[in-house]
PDB file of C-alpha atoms in Angstrom:
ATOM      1  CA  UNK A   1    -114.791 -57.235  51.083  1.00 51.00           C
ATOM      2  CA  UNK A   2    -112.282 -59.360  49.475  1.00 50.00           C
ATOM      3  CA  UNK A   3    -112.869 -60.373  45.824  1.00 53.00           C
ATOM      4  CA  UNK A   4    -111.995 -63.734  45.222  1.00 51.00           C
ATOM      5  CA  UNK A   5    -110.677 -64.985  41.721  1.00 50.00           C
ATOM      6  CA  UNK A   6    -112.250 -67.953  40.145  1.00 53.00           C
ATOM      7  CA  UNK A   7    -108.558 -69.466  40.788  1.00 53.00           C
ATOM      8  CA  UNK A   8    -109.203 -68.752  44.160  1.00 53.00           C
ATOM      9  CA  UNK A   9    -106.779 -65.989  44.791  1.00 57.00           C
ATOM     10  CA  UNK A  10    -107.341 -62.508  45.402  1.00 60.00           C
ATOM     11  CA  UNK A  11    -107.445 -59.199  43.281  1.00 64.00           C
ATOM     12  CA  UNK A  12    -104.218 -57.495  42.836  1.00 66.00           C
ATOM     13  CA  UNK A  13    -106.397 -54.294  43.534  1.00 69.00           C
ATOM     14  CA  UNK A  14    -107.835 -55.679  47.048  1.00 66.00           C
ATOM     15  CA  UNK A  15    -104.332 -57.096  47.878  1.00 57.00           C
ATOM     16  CA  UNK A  16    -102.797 -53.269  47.880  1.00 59.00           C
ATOM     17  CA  UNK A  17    -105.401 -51.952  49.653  1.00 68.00           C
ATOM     18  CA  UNK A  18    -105.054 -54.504  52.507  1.00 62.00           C
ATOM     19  CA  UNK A  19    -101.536 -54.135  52.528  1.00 61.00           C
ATOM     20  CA  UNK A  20    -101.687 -49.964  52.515  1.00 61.00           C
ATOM     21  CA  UNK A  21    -103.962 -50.147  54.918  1.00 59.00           C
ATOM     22  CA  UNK A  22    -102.064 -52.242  57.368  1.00 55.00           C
ATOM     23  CA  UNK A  23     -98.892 -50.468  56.435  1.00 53.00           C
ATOM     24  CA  UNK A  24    -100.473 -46.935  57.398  1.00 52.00           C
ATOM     25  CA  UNK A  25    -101.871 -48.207  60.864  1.00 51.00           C
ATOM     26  CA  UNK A  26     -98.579 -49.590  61.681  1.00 51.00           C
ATOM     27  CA  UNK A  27     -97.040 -46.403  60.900  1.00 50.00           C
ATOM     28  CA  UNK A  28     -99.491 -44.375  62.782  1.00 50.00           C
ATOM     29  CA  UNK A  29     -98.915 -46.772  65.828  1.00 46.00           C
ATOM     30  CA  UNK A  30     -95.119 -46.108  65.902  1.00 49.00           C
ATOM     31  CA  UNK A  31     -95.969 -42.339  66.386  1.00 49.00           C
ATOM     32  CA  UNK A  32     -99.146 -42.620  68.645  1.00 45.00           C
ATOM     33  CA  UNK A  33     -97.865 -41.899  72.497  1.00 48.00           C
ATOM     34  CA  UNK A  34     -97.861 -45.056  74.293  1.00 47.00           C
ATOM     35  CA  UNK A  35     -99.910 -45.616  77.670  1.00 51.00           C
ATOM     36  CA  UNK A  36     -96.671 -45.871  79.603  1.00 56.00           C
ATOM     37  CA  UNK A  37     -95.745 -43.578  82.063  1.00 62.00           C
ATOM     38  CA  UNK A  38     -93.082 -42.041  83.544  1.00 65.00           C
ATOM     39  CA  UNK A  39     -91.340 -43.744  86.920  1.00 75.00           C
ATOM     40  CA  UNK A  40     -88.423 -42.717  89.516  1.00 82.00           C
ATOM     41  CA  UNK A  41     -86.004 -43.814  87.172  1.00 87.00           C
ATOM     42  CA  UNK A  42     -86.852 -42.334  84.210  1.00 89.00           C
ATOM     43  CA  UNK A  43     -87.438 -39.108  86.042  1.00 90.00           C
ATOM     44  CA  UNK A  44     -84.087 -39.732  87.581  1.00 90.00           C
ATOM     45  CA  UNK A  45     -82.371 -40.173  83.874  1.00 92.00           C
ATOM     46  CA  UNK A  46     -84.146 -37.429  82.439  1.00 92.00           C
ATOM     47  CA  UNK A  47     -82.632 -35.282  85.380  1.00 92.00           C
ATOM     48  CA  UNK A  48     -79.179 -36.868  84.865  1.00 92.00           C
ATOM     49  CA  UNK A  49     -79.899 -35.531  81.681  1.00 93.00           C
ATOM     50  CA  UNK A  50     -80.505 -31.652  82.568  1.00 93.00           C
ATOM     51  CA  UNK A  51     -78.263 -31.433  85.439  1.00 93.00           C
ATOM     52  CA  UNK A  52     -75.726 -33.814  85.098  1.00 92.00           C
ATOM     53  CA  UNK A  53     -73.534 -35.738  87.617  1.00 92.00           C
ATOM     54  CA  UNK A  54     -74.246 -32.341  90.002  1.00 94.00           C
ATOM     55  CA  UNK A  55     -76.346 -33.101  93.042  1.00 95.00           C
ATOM     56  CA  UNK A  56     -79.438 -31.172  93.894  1.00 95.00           C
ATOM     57  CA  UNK A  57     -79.670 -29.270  97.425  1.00 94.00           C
ATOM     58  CA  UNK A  58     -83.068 -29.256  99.062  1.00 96.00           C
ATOM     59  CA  UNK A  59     -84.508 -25.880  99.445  1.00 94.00           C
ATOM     60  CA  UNK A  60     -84.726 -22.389  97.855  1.00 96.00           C
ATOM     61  CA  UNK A  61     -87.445 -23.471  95.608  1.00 97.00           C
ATOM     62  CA  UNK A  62     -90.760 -23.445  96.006  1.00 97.00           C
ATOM     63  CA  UNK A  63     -93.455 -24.956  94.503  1.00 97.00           C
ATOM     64  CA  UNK A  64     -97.061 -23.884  94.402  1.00 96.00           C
ATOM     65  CA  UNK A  65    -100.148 -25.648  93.352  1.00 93.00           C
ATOM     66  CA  UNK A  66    -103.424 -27.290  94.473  1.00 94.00           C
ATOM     67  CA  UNK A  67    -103.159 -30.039  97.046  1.00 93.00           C
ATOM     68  CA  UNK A  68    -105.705 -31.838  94.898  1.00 93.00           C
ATOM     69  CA  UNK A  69    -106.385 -31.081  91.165  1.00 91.00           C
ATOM     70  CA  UNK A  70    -109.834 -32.706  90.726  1.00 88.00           C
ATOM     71  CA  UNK A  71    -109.057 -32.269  86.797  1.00 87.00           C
ATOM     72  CA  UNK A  72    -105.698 -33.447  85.319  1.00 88.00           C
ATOM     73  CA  UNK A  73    -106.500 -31.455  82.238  1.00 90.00           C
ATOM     74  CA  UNK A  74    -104.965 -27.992  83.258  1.00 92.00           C
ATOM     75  CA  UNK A  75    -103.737 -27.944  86.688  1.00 94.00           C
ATOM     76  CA  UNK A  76    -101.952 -24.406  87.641  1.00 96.00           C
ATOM     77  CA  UNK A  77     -98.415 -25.105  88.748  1.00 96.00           C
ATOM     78  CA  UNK A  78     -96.021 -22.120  89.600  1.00 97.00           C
ATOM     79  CA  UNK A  79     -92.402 -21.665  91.170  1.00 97.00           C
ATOM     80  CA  UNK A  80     -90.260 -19.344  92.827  1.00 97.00           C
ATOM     81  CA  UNK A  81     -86.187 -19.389  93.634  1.00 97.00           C
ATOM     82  CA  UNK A  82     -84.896 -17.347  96.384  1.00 96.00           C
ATOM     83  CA  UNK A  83     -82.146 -15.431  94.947  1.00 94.00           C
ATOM     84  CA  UNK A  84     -81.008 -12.137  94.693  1.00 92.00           C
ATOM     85  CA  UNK A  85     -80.139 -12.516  90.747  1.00 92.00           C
ATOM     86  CA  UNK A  86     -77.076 -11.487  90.841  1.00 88.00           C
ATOM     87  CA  UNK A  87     -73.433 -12.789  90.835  1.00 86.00           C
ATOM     88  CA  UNK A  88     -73.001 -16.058  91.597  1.00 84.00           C
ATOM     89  CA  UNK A  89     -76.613 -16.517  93.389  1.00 92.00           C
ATOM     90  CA  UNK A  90     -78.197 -15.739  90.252  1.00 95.00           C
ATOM     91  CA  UNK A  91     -80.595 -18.124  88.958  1.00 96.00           C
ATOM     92  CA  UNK A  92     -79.708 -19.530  85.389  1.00 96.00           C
ATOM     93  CA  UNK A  93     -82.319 -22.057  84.675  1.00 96.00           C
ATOM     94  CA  UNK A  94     -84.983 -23.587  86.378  1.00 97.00           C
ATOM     95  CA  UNK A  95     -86.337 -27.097  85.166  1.00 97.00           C
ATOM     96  CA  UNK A  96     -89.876 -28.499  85.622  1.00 97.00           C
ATOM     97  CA  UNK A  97     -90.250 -32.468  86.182  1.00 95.00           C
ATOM     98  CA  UNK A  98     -93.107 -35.076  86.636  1.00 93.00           C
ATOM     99  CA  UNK A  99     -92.836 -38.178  87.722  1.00 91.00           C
ATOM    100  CA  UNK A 100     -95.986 -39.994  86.514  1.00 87.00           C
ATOM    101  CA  UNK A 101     -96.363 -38.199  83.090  1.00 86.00           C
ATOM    102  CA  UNK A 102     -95.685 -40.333  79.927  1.00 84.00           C
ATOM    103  CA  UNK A 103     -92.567 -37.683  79.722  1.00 88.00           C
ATOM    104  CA  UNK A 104     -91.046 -36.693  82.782  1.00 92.00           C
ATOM    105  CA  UNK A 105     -89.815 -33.863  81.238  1.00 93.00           C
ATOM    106  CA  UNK A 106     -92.247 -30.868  81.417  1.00 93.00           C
ATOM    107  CA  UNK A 107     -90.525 -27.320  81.583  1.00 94.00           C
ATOM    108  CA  UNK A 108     -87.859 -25.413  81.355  1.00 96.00           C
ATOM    109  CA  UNK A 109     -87.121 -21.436  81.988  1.00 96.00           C
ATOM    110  CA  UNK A 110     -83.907 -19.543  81.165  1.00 96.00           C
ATOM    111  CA  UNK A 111     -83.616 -16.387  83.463  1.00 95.00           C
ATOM    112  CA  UNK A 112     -80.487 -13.812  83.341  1.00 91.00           C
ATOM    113  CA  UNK A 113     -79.753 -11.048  85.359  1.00 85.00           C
ATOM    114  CA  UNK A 114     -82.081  -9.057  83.636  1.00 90.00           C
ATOM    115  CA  UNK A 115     -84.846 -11.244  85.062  1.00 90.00           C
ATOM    116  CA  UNK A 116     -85.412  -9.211  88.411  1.00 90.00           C
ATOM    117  CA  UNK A 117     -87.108 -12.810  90.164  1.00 93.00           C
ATOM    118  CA  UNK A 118     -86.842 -15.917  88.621  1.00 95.00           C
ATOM    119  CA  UNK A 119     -90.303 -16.962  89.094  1.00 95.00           C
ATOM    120  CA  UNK A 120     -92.695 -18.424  86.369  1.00 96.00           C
ATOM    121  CA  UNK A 121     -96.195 -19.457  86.504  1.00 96.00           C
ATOM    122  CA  UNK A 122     -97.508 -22.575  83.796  1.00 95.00           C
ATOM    123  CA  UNK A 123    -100.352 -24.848  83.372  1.00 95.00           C
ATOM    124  CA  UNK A 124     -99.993 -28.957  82.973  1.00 93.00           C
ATOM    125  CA  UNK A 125    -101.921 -31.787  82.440  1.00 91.00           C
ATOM    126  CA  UNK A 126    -101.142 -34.607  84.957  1.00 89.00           C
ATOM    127  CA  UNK A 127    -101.449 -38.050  84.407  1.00 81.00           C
ATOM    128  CA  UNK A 128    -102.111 -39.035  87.774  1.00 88.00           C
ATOM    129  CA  UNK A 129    -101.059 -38.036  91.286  1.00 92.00           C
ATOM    130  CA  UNK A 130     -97.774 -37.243  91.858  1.00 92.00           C
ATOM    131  CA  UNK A 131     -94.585 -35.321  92.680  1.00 93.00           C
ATOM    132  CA  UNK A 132     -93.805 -32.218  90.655  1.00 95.00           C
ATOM    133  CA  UNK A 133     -90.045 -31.247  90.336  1.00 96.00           C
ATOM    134  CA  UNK A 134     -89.004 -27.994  89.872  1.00 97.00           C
ATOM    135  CA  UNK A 135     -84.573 -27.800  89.691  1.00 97.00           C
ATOM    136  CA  UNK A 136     -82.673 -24.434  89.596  1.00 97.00           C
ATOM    137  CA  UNK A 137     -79.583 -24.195  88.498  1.00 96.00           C
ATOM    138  CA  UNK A 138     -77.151 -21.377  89.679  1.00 95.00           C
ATOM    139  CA  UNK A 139     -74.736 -19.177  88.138  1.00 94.00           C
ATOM    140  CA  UNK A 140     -72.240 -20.880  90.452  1.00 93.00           C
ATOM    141  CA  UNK A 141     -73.034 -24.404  89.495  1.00 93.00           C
ATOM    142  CA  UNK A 142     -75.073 -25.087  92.256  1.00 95.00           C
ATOM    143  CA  UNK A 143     -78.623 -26.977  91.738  1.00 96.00           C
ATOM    144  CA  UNK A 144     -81.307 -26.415  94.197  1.00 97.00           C
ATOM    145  CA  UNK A 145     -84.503 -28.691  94.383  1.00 97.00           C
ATOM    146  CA  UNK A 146     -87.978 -28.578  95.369  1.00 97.00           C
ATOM    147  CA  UNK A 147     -90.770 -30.864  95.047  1.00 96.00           C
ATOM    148  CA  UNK A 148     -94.659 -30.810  95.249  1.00 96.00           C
ATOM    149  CA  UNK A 149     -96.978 -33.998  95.620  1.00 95.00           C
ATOM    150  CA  UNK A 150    -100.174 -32.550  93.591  1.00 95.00           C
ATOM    151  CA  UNK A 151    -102.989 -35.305  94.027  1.00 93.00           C
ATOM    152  CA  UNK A 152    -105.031 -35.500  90.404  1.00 91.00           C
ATOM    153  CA  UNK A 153    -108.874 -37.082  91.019  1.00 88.00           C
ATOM    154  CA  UNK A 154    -109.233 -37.178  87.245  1.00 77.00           C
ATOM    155  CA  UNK A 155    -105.893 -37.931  84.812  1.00 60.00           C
ATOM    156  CA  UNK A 156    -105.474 -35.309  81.896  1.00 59.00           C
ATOM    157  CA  UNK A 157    -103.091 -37.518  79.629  1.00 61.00           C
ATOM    158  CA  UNK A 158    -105.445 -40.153  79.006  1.00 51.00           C
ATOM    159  CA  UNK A 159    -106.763 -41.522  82.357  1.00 47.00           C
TER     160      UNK A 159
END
């Protein structure tokens, strides 16, 4: 409650606590995700982004998880390149996209020829329904590409 001043202005005292208070909500809005979500094209950047100018090749990657998550708060998502890990067919990196997240970007895994597979096994919270991308990038610059749709009855981030 504002004090008024018989002059008809207000406190000092009332004035900085109006002004703090606005000045702290503004500042917690600037770092409180936004509603937005990701698209095509912002996918598409943020794989520019990871990849390059290099063009993926369907195939070689697999993708499993549920056909329909009926909670967006944890679905199970896991992935598997066919390669022998080894020479040029071994598997350096494998990157995890989703296109209606507010980030598209969601994963990555570094593998060497240590590895033995390069498979790896997470947990996600989806949005909404749809397409999971999962790019693997070779020792011999190659980038191989597989996709899931994963249909989500109830969002995780917020829906």
């Amino acid at each position: 409650m504002s004090q008024i001043e018989p002059s008809g202005g207000v406190h000092r005292r009332s004035f900085l606590i109006a002004a703090g208070a606005g000045g702290a909500a503004f500042a917690a809005a600037q770092f409180t995700p936004g509603i937005a979500l990701a698209d095509k094209a912002l996918t598409a950047e943020a794989i520019k982004k990871a990849i390059g100018d290099r063009k993926p090749i369907e195939g070689r990657v697999s993708i499993d998880g549920p056909e329909i998550a009926e909670n967006g708060n944890t679905v199970p998502i896991g992935f598997e390149v066919e390669s022998k890990m080894s020479g040029g067919d071994m598997v350096k990196a494998v990157h995890i996209f989703a296109e209606g997240n507010p980030r598209p970007e969601v994963a990555n895994f570094w593998f060497s020829g240590q590895s033995g597979a390069a498979r790896g096994a997470f947990r996600m919270r989806m949005a909404k329904t749809q397409n999971i991308i999962a790019l693997a990038e070779m020792a011999d610059g190659k980038v191989y590409m597989g996709q899931r749709l994963v249909k989500v009855t109830i969002g995780g981030c917020g829906g």
